[in-house]
Structure formats: structure tokens, C-alpha cells
């Protein structure tokens, strides 16, 4: 159990993780408030505890204890936590390291995972142009062009999403933009094999790993 005592506050990060896993919004908010007030590294630790809590939520969903509505609620709670902690996490408050385009691809309307990844990208200092869900390849290419970004992330939960991801990379190539843009794909059906098929530069099923990849690309 890790308990930090700073600025008069006792913060139990294990308790925060459990509160997140139990979807206990009041307890989560109370501990986040303490983490923010006490400053220091507490915001980073609190964010990590919330992410760990999301894993408990995933397990509870798999065992049938939680339902779809709980997942949606959890996504909102995680986004809210990331937004609250944002000014104090990722090192320097308010610093933006770059901009990227992100969306759920054509024919797929799932966005709980995308929104969690987006919240964490923003916490990491990345400006995210979020195009939403069910986004056609041409719309994505136009957004990449209009925003002049060099990083594109695509989310998909349906098996069918792989086809849309592939069509999006083909549209980028047809527009002459493929060489300038790094493409990351993520979501449940994404594998090394599918990534090759899509023609992506990287793939991940993990929000944290995806954020690290984007930060690396934008920094380099
Ligand atoms: C919630 C849900 C819904 C909700 C979506 C609500 C919403 N706003 O997103 C609703 C009810 C609307 C829905 C609809 C449908 N759904 Co649905 N849905 C789910 C469910 C239960 C959970 C998905 C989820 O949100 N998981 C939680 C999030 C946090 O996980 P995640 O999305 O995987 O994201 C994480 C990682 O993958 C990763 N990640 C995600 N994106 C990215 C991107 C990047 C760049 C990176 C790095 C990482 C990353 O990070 C996230 C955080 O850890 C799954 C079943 C399951 N067990 O997964 C079925 C599921 C995905 N749905 C399914 C289906 C078939 C449908 C429908 C077609 C049903 C129908 N007949 O109408 C429609 C889809 C219509 C469409 N065109 O998209 C199937 C897909 C089957 C398949 N393999 O193709 C599943 C697997 C259910 C099943 N077992 O059959 N669904």
C-alpha cells in the first residue's frame, strides 16, 4: 500500500484504484481533489491508480458483474479524472508537444476505448483533433491535411474495422501523404498481423503504450 503524506493530506493510491474499480465516483473525486491540492508527483500517481482501476472494471465486465452501461460510466469517469489531473500531470503543466488526428474508423461506432486513449493523450500534452466515430477515409485524410499533422491514430473494436483502417491508409497513400504521416492503430481486433495488412507503422491494444508511441513520434 502506498500512502503519501504531503501538504497535510494522506493519499492511499490503492484505495483510489479500488474506488475506481467500484465506480465509486464520490470517493474517486475526493481522492483526486486531495491529489491535486497536495501537488508534487501525486497527480501522476493518482492517474496511474485510476488506470489500474480501469483494469478491475474490465475484469468485472468479463465476469458478468458489470454491464455495458457500467463501461460507459467508467469511460466518462476516467475521462473526467484525466481532465481534472491534466494540469499537474506529464511534467510541465499546459505544455503541448504536438498535435495529432484520432478517430474510430468507418462502420464502427464504439468510442469508450477511444475516449480513454484520447484523455490520456491530452494528459501527456498532445493536442488531439478528435473526428468522432464511423469516420470515412476521405474525411480522415482531409483532417490530416487541414491540420498539417504527422501522427494519425485509428481506433476500432469490430473485426470489420480492420478493413476501414486499411482503406484509410490507402487513401492517405493516394493523397500523397503516407510518407509524412505515422499511423498507429489500436483496439480489440488489432494484432501484429492485422497491422501489417493495414500498412500501419505501429499497433497497440494498450492506451498507455499508444500514448508512449505518439509522444515518441511527436518528439522525434
Ligand atoms: C460497449 C459495447 C457496445 C456499445 C458501444 C458504446 C460506445 N459508446 O462505445 C454499443 C451497445 C453501442 C455497441 C454496439 C455494437 N456492438 Co458492441 N460491444 C461493446 C462491448 C460490450 C464493450 C466494448 C468496450 O467499450 N470495451 C471497453 C473499452 C475500454 O475497451 P476497448 O474499446 O477495447 O479499448 C481499449 C483498448 O482496445 C485500447 N484501444 C482502443 N482504441 C485504441 C486506439 C489506439 C490508437 C490505441 C493505442 C489503443 C486503443 O485502449 C482502450 C483502453 O484500454 C464489446 C464486448 C467486449 N467484451 O469488448 C462489444 C462488441 C465490441 N460489439 C460487438 C458488436 C457486434 C456490436 C454491434 C455490431 C451489435 C449490433 N448487432 O448492433 C454494434 C456496432 C455497430 C457499429 N457499427 O459499430 C462485438 C464485435 C464483434 C467483432 N469482433 O466484430 C463485441 C466484441 C461483442 C461480441 N462479443 O459480439 N457495442
XYZ file of C-alpha atoms and ligand atoms in Angstrom:
311
model
C 0.000 0.000 0.000
C 1.439 3.409 -0.958
C 0.400 6.295 1.217
C 1.869 9.731 0.647
C 1.574 12.495 3.198
C 2.061 15.865 1.557
C 0.575 19.231 2.412
C -1.357 17.598 5.248
C -3.132 15.031 3.056
C -2.966 11.279 3.344
C -3.439 9.712 -0.071
C -3.941 5.985 -0.353
C -3.470 5.154 -4.053
C -4.534 1.536 -3.525
C -7.833 2.889 -2.156
C -8.187 5.172 -5.181
C -7.660 2.214 -7.534
C -10.322 0.208 -5.656
C -12.744 3.160 -5.648
C -12.315 3.458 -9.424
C -12.877 -0.279 -9.815
C -16.040 0.030 -7.710
C -17.183 3.042 -9.774
C -17.466 4.994 -6.515
C -17.485 8.471 -8.066
C -17.656 10.401 -4.766
C -14.664 8.578 -3.279
C -12.699 8.941 -6.545
C -13.389 12.676 -6.711
C -12.492 13.201 -3.070
C -9.104 11.495 -3.507
C -8.430 13.273 -6.813
C -9.154 16.563 -5.087
C -6.570 15.685 -2.406
C -4.029 14.640 -5.048
C -4.474 17.944 -6.879
C -4.254 20.029 -3.708
C -1.146 18.222 -2.488
C 0.592 18.568 -5.862
C 4.013 17.059 -6.442
C 4.051 13.637 -8.040
C 0.663 12.811 -6.568
C -1.233 13.695 -9.763
C 0.838 11.217 -11.806
C 0.359 8.519 -9.170
C -3.361 9.241 -8.991
C -3.681 8.909 -12.771
C -1.848 5.576 -12.674
C -4.150 4.386 -9.873
C -7.219 5.327 -11.960
C -5.821 3.427 -14.959
C -5.242 0.375 -12.748
C -8.837 0.744 -11.556
C -9.988 0.524 -15.192
C -8.445 -2.944 -15.327
C -10.600 -4.015 -12.378
C -13.615 -2.696 -14.307
C -12.622 -4.758 -17.363
C -12.346 -7.909 -15.236
C -15.701 -7.254 -13.578
C -17.259 -6.838 -17.017
C -15.768 -10.136 -18.192
C -17.121 -11.996 -15.156
C -20.604 -10.546 -15.687
C -20.603 -8.324 -12.590
C -20.653 -5.164 -14.712
C -22.723 -4.372 -17.817
C -22.290 -2.132 -20.883
C -23.789 0.848 -19.030
C -21.086 0.443 -16.359
C -18.385 0.507 -19.072
C -19.807 3.723 -20.491
C -19.952 5.244 -16.977
C -16.361 4.068 -16.337
C -15.188 5.693 -19.580
C -16.748 9.001 -18.505
C -15.265 8.742 -15.009
C -11.771 8.035 -16.401
C -12.057 10.920 -18.871
C -13.180 13.218 -16.048
C -10.263 12.082 -13.838
C -7.738 12.622 -16.634
C -9.151 16.087 -17.340
C -9.006 17.086 -13.663
C -5.438 15.850 -13.261
C -4.237 17.169 -16.616
C -2.772 20.494 -15.417
C -0.497 18.669 -12.969
C 0.488 15.521 -14.824
C 3.006 14.725 -17.551
C 5.627 17.052 -16.181
C 5.060 20.639 -17.238
C 1.560 21.992 -16.863
C -0.039 23.263 -20.035
C 2.876 22.258 -22.272
C 1.804 20.898 -25.670
C 4.279 18.717 -27.518
C 2.328 18.388 -30.760
C -0.947 17.766 -32.495
C -2.488 14.607 -33.991
C -5.694 13.302 -35.529
C -7.624 10.477 -33.848
C -10.954 8.729 -34.501
C -12.882 5.480 -34.671
C -12.895 4.261 -38.254
C -15.731 3.859 -40.774
C -18.559 1.428 -39.861
C -17.552 1.298 -36.198
C -19.347 3.360 -33.558
C -17.515 2.115 -30.434
C -15.815 5.016 -28.657
C -15.375 4.155 -24.977
C -11.799 2.944 -25.544
C -11.029 5.780 -27.966
C -12.171 8.365 -25.430
C -9.983 6.857 -22.701
C -6.952 6.883 -25.016
C -7.768 10.467 -26.068
C -7.959 11.640 -22.441
C -4.562 10.090 -21.743
C -3.010 11.579 -24.902
C -4.201 15.014 -23.782
C -2.825 14.467 -20.294
C 0.510 13.644 -21.980
C 0.498 17.093 -23.605
C -0.771 16.134 -27.060
C -3.433 18.214 -28.796
C -5.950 15.749 -30.226
C -8.201 16.544 -33.182
C -10.978 14.020 -32.443
C -13.105 13.276 -35.509
C -15.509 11.047 -33.579
C -16.785 7.663 -34.743
C -17.660 5.980 -38.047
C -15.295 8.295 -39.915
C -14.751 7.735 -43.648
C -11.186 7.510 -45.041
C -11.606 10.696 -47.107
C -12.724 12.680 -44.047
C -9.681 11.433 -42.122
C -7.307 12.324 -44.964
C -8.846 15.810 -45.230
C -8.386 16.347 -41.469
C -4.752 15.188 -41.621
C -4.142 17.637 -44.469
C -6.066 20.582 -42.992
C -4.372 20.243 -39.607
C -0.919 19.532 -41.041
C -0.350 16.672 -38.588
C 2.326 13.978 -38.816
C 0.611 11.495 -36.495
C -2.692 9.681 -37.055
C -4.255 7.179 -34.640
C -7.155 4.942 -35.590
C -9.364 3.042 -33.176
C -11.604 0.097 -33.983
C -13.381 -2.553 -31.943
C -15.185 -4.520 -34.645
C -13.292 -7.059 -36.764
C -14.646 -5.090 -39.732
C -12.701 -2.041 -38.541
C -9.508 -3.596 -39.924
C -10.878 -3.145 -43.480
C -11.650 0.519 -42.774
C -8.182 1.061 -41.304
C -6.650 -0.451 -44.449
C -8.846 1.764 -46.666
C -7.750 4.793 -44.631
C -4.047 4.049 -45.114
C -4.703 3.514 -48.850
C -6.488 6.872 -49.011
C -3.501 8.523 -47.294
C -1.202 6.969 -49.896
C -3.476 8.071 -52.762
C -3.396 11.636 -51.400
C 0.435 11.533 -51.409
C 0.570 11.911 -47.611
C 1.669 8.456 -46.474
C 5.382 9.299 -46.234
C 4.765 12.306 -43.976
C 2.305 10.658 -41.582
C 2.908 7.947 -38.976
C -0.104 5.713 -38.422
C -0.929 3.960 -35.136
C -3.831 1.520 -34.937
C -5.439 0.259 -31.729
C -8.414 -1.618 -30.353
C -9.591 -5.153 -29.701
C -9.102 -6.725 -33.187
C -5.663 -5.223 -33.717
C -2.725 -7.649 -33.920
C 0.755 -7.604 -35.457
C -0.640 -9.495 -38.431
C -3.526 -7.056 -38.927
C -1.176 -4.131 -38.558
C 0.875 -5.482 -41.461
C -2.268 -5.958 -43.520
C -3.409 -2.395 -42.780
C 0.022 -0.961 -43.548
C 0.263 0.835 -40.189
C 3.529 1.975 -38.637
C 2.609 0.682 -35.173
C -0.171 -1.061 -33.309
C -1.174 -1.424 -29.677
C -4.050 -2.595 -27.551
C -2.810 -0.620 -24.604
C -3.730 3.008 -24.024
C -0.508 3.687 -22.109
C 1.704 2.122 -24.786
C -0.178 4.018 -27.522
C 0.448 7.304 -25.715
C 4.166 6.477 -25.409
C 4.367 5.714 -29.146
C 2.681 9.015 -30.109
C 4.844 11.020 -27.708
C 7.916 9.419 -29.217
C 6.853 10.201 -32.772
C 5.960 13.802 -31.936
C 9.186 14.340 -30.032
C 11.354 12.835 -32.754
C -19.860 -1.284 -25.236
C -20.101 -2.084 -26.486
C -21.014 -1.584 -27.398
C -21.714 -0.243 -27.244
C -20.736 0.876 -27.685
C -20.897 2.145 -26.865
C -19.796 3.094 -27.159
N -20.120 4.374 -26.994
O -18.654 2.733 -27.493
C -22.921 -0.404 -28.209
C -24.071 -1.013 -27.434
C -23.397 0.866 -28.903
C -22.374 -1.455 -29.170
C -22.842 -1.631 -30.482
C -22.438 -2.674 -31.295
N -21.604 -3.664 -30.998
Co -20.541 -3.667 -29.409
N -19.604 -4.033 -27.779
C -19.444 -3.321 -26.707
C -18.590 -4.118 -25.700
C -19.564 -4.712 -24.674
C -17.514 -3.364 -24.967
C -16.550 -2.544 -25.844
C -15.827 -1.573 -24.946
O -16.154 -0.403 -24.876
N -14.873 -2.071 -24.150
C -14.164 -1.252 -23.139
C -13.073 -0.398 -23.808
C -12.343 0.408 -22.728
O -12.157 -1.296 -24.413
P -11.627 -1.119 -25.906
O -12.636 -0.499 -26.782
O -11.064 -2.426 -26.324
O -10.454 -0.064 -25.761
C -9.248 -0.329 -25.066
C -8.157 -0.952 -25.930
O -8.647 -1.732 -27.004
C -7.343 0.219 -26.386
N -7.715 0.985 -27.579
C -8.915 1.217 -28.150
N -8.776 2.018 -29.207
C -7.471 2.327 -29.321
C -6.787 3.127 -30.215
C -5.409 3.267 -30.091
C -4.679 4.121 -31.043
C -4.721 2.573 -29.047
C -3.268 2.695 -28.903
C -5.421 1.777 -28.150
C -6.778 1.664 -28.295
O -7.390 1.088 -25.278
C -8.674 1.030 -24.649
C -8.479 1.241 -23.172
O -7.856 0.139 -22.580
C -17.938 -5.214 -26.621
C -17.680 -6.584 -25.952
C -16.358 -6.667 -25.265
N -16.264 -7.571 -24.367
O -15.426 -5.944 -25.574
C -18.989 -5.342 -27.737
C -18.508 -5.708 -29.126
C -17.248 -4.955 -29.467
N -19.627 -5.243 -30.023
C -19.848 -6.034 -30.978
C -20.866 -5.821 -31.956
C -21.040 -6.915 -32.999
C -21.650 -4.654 -31.942
C -22.770 -4.297 -32.920
C -22.479 -4.609 -34.383
C -24.027 -5.009 -32.414
C -25.245 -4.927 -33.316
N -25.563 -6.077 -33.867
O -25.797 -3.871 -33.483
C -22.922 -2.786 -32.691
C -21.905 -1.976 -33.526
C -22.446 -1.115 -34.524
C -21.272 -0.422 -35.200
N -21.457 -0.126 -36.457
O -20.228 -0.155 -34.615
C -18.906 -7.238 -30.993
C -17.803 -7.127 -32.041
C -17.541 -8.443 -32.734
C -16.450 -8.296 -33.693
N -15.318 -8.881 -33.343
O -16.576 -7.677 -34.703
C -18.413 -7.257 -29.497
C -16.994 -7.847 -29.295
C -19.460 -8.071 -28.695
C -19.467 -9.543 -29.076
N -18.843 -10.392 -28.281
O -20.059 -9.934 -30.053
N -21.421 -2.159 -28.619
